[in-house]
Short mmCIF file of C-alpha atoms in Angstrom, two decimals:
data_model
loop_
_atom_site.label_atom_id
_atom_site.label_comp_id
_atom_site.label_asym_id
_atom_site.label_seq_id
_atom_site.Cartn_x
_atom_site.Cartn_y
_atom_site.Cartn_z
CA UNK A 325 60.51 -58.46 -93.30
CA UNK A 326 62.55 -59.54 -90.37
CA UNK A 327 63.33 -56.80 -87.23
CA UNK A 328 61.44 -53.84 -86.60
CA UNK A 329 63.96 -51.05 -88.19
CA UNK A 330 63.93 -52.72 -92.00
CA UNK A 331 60.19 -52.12 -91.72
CA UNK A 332 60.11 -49.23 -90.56
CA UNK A 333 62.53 -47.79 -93.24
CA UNK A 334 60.18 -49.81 -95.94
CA UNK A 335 57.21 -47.82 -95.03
CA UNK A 336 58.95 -44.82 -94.83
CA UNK A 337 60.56 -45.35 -98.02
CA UNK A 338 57.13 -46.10 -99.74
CA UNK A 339 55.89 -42.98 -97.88
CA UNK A 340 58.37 -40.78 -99.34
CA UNK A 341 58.08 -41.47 -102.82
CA UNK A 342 54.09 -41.24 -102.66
CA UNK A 343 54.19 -38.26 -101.05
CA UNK A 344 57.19 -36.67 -103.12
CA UNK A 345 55.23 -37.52 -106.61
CA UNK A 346 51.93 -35.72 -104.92
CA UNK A 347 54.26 -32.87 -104.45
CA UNK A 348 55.06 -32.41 -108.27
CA UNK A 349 51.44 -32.74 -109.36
CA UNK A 350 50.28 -29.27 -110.73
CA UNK A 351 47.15 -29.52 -113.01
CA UNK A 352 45.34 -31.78 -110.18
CA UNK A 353 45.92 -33.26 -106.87
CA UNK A 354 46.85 -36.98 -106.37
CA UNK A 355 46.22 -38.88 -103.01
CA UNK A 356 49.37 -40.69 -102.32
CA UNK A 357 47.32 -43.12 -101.61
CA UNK A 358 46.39 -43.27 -105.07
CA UNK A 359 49.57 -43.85 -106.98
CA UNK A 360 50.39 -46.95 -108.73
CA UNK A 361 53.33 -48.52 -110.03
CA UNK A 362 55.39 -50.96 -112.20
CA UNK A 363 59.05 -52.63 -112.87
CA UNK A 364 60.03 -52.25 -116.26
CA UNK A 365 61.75 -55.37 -117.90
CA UNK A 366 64.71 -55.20 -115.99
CA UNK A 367 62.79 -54.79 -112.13
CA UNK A 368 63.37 -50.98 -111.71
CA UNK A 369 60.13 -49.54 -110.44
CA UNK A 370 57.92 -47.03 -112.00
CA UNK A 371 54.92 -44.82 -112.37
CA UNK A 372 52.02 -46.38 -113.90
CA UNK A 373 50.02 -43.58 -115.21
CA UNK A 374 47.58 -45.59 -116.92
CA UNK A 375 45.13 -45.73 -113.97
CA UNK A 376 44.90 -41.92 -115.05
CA UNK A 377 42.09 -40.01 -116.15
CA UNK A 378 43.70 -37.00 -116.69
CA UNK A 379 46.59 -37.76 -119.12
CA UNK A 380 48.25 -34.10 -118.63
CA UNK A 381 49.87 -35.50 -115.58
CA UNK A 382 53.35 -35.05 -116.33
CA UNK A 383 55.18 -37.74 -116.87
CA UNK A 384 57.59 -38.21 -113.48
CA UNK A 385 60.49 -40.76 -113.15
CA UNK A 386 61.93 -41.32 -109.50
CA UNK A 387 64.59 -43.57 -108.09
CA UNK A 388 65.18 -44.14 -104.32
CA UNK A 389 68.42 -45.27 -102.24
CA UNK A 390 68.45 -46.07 -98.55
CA UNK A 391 71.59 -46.08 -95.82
CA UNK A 392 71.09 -47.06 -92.16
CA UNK A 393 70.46 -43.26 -91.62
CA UNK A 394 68.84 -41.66 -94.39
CA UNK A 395 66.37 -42.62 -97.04
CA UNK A 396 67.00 -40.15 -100.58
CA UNK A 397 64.00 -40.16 -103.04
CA UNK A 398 64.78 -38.53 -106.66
CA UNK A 399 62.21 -37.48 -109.08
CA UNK A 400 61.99 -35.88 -111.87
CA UNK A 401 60.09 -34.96 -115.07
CA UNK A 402 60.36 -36.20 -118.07
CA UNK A 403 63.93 -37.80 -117.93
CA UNK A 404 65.19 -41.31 -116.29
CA UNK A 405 67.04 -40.49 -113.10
CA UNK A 406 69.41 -42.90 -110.35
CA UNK A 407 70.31 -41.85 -107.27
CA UNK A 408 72.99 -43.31 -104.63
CA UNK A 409 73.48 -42.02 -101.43
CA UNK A 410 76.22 -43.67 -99.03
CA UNK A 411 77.89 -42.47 -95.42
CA UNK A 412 80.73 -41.00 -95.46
CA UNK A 413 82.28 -43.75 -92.43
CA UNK A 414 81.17 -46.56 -94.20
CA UNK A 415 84.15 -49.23 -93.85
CA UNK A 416 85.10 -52.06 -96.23
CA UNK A 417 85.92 -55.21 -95.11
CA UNK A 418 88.67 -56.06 -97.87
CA UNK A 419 90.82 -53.92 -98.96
CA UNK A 420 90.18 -50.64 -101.49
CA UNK A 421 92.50 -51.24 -103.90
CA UNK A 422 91.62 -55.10 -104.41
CA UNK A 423 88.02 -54.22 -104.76
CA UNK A 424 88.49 -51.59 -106.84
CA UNK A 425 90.76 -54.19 -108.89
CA UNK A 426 87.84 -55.92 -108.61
CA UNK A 427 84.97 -53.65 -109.63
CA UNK A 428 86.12 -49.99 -111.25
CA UNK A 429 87.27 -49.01 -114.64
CA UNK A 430 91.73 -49.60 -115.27
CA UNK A 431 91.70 -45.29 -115.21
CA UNK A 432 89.65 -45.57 -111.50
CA UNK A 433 92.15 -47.89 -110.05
CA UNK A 434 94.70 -45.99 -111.49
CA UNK A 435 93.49 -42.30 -109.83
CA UNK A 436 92.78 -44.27 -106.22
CA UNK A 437 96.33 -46.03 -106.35
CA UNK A 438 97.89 -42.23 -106.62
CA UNK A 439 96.34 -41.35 -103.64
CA UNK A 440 98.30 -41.43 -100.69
CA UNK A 441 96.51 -40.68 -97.59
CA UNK A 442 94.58 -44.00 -96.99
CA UNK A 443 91.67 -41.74 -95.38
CA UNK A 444 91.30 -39.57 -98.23
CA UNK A 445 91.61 -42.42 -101.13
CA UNK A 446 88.59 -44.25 -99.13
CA UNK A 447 86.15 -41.26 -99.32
CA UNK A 448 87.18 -40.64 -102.98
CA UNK A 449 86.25 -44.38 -103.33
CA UNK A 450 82.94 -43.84 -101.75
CA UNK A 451 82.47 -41.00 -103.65
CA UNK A 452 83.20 -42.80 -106.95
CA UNK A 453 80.90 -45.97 -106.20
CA UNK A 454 78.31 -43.23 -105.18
CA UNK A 455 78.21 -41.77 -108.48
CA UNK A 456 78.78 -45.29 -110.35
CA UNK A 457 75.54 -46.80 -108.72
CA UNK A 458 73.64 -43.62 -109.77
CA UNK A 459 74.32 -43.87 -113.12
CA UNK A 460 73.70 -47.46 -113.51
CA UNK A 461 70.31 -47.43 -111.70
CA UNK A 462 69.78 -44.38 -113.82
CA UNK A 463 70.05 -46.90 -116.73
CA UNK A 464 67.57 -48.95 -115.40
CA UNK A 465 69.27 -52.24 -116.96
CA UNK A 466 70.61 -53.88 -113.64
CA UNK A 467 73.67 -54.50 -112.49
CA UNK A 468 74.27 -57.35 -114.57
CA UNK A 469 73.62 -55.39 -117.77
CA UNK A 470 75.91 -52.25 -116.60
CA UNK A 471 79.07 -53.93 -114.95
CA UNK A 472 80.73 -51.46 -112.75
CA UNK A 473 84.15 -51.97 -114.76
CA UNK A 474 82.57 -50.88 -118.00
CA UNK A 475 82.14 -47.66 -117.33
CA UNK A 476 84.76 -45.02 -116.40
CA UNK A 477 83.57 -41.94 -113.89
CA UNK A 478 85.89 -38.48 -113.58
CA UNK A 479 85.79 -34.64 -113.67
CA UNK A 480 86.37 -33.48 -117.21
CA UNK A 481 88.66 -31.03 -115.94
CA UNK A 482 90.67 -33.43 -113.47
CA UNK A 483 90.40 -36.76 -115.62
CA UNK A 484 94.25 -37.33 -114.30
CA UNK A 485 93.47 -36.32 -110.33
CA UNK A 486 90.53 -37.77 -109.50
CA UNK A 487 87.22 -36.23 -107.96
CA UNK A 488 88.46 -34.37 -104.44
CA UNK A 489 88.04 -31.04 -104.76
CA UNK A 490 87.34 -29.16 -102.34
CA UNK A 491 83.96 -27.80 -102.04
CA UNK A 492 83.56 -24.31 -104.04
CA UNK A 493 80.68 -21.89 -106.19
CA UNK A 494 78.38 -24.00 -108.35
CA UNK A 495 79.48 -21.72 -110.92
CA UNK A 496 83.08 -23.08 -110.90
CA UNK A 497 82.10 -26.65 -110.53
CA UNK A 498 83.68 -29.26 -113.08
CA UNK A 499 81.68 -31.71 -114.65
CA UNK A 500 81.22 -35.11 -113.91
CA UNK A 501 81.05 -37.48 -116.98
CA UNK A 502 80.99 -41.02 -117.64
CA UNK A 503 82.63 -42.88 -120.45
CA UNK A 504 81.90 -46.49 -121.69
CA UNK A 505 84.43 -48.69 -122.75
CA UNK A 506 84.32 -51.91 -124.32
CA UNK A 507 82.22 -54.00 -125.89
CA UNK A 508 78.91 -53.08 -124.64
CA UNK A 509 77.00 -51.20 -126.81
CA UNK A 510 74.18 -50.43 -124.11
CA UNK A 511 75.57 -48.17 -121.96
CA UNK A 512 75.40 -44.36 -122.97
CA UNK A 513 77.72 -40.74 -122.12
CA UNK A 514 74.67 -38.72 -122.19
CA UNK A 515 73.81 -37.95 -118.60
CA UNK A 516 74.55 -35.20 -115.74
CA UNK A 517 75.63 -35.51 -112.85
CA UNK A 518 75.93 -34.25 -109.05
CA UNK A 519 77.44 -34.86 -106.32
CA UNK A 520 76.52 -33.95 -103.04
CA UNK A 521 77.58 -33.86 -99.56
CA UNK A 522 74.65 -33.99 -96.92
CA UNK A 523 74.65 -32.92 -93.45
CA UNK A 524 78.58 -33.33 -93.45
CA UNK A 525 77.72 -37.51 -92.90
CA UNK A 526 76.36 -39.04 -96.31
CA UNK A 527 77.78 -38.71 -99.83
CA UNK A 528 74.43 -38.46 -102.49
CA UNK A 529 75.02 -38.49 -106.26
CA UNK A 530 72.35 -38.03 -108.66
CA UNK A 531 72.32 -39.02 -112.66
CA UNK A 532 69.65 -37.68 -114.76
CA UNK A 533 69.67 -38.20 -118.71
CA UNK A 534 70.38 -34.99 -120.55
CA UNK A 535 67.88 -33.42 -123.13
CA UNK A 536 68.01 -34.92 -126.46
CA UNK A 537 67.15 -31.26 -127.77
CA UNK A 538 70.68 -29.85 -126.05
CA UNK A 539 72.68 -32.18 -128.15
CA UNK A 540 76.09 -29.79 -129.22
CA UNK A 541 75.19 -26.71 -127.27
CA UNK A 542 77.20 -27.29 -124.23
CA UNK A 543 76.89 -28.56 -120.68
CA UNK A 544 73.94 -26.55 -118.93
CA UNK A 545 73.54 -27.02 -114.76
CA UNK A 546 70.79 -29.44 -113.43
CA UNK A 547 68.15 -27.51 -111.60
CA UNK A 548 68.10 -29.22 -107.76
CA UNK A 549 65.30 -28.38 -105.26
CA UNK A 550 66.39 -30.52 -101.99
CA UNK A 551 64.10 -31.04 -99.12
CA UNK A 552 64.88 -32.49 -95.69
CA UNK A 553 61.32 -34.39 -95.17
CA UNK A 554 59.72 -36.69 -93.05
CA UNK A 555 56.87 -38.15 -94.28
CA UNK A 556 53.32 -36.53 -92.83
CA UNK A 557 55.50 -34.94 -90.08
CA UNK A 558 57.56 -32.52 -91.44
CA UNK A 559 59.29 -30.75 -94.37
CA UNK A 560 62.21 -28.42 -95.04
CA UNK A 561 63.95 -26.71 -98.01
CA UNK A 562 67.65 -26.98 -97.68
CA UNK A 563 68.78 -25.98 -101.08
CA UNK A 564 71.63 -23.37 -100.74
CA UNK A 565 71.47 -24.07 -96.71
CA UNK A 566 75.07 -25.16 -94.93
CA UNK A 567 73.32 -29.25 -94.57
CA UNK A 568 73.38 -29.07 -98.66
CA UNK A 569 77.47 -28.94 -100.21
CA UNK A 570 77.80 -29.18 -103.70
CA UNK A 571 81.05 -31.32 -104.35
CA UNK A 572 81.00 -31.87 -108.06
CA UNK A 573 78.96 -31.48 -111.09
CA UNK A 574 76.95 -28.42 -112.64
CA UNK A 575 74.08 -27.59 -110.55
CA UNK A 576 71.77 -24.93 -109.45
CA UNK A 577 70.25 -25.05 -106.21
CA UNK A 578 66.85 -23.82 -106.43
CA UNK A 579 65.14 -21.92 -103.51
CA UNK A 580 61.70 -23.93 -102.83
#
């Protein structure tokens, strides 16, 4: 790698997701060190568990996304997850509306052209290619595979007005859904979703695949435990703390 602060954000990044799967071990203790890993057909990376001698280790999924600022490392057990995270100034060089044209679903162009206030319809478009990368690195397919204008991202409760809401209880939050159009017949409505707002600067959505076994029983919240780490220096809970902003989605912020 080329300049000093792309490799210093690659060894971080490799830092926090060794040291974020250590955390989740509970039957034994794994070195970070230790882990290994593997790209499934497609290039995503995972955990290669087959190093293991003990094959009670849980089986983890994790996803990672990186902004100038902020590296955010997902994991979870036992379901595929994505996870975006973007700043909230980041600037486009053409305009919204001709790459949303270019890139979101007929319905998404149609919600950003209503809004007015050219400040507010660029962090709803943020928001929306926030949550649109999530889900299609949730997938695991590629880009190529999962075409951002396949796919249509909204509140289920505001499907006509778009995804700014103002920030409120978890308990009243709508939920996000996604709904594949088209001829595709590998992309998939069964997923959650969050969206968060971070220290008041970053947008971070996450998309983790719902339970096969809660199939017709409802929407349930996604349990969340967020942690403000640096690797080997230091580590904080911020679930329910001001930093952590629920913005859409059904969540519950767990205490660590």
């Amino acid at each position: 790698m080329r300049g000093e602060e792309l490799k210093k954000s690659a060894l971080l990044s490799r830092a926090l997701v060794r040291t974020t799967l250590s955390r989740y071990q509970t039957n034994c203790h794994v070195d970070p060190k230790s882990w290994k890993f593997r790209k499934n057909d497609h290039g995503k990376p995972e955990v290669d568990c087959q190093y293991a001698d003990d094959w009670s280790l849980p089986p983890l999924h994790f996803n990672i996304s990186h902004t100038s600022s902020l590296i955010a490392c997902g994991v979870t057990v036992g379901s595929p997850i994505g996870i975006d995270v973007e700043e909230k100034q980041r600037r486009l060089k053409n305009d919204i509306l001709a790459f949303a044209r270019r890139y979101f679903s007929p319905h998404e162009l149609e919600m950003l052209t209503q809004i007015v206030d050219p400040e507010l319809q660029r962090q709803e478009f943020i928001k929306l290619w926030t949550l649109k990368e999530a889900y299609v690195k949730a997938l695991g397919r590629g880009f190529s595979a999962s075409p951002f204008n396949t796919f249509t991202v909204g509140l289920r409760d505001h499907m006509k007005g778009g995804i700014h809401v103002p920030p409120h209880g978890i308990s009243k939050e709508a939920e996000i859904t996604v709904e594949p159009f088209g001829e595709l017949n590998n992309l998939s409505s069964n997923w959650h979703f969050v969206l968060l707002e971070l220290l008041g600067s970053h947008y971070a959505a996450v998309c983790v695949e719902k339970e096969s076994t809660n199939t017709g029983k409802g929407s349930i919240p996604v349990n969340l435990t967020i942690r403000k780490t640096i690797p080997f220096v230091g580590d904080e809970c911020v679930s329910g703390t001001d930093p952590v902003v629920v913005i859409g989605g059904l969540s519950k912020l767990l205490v660590c």
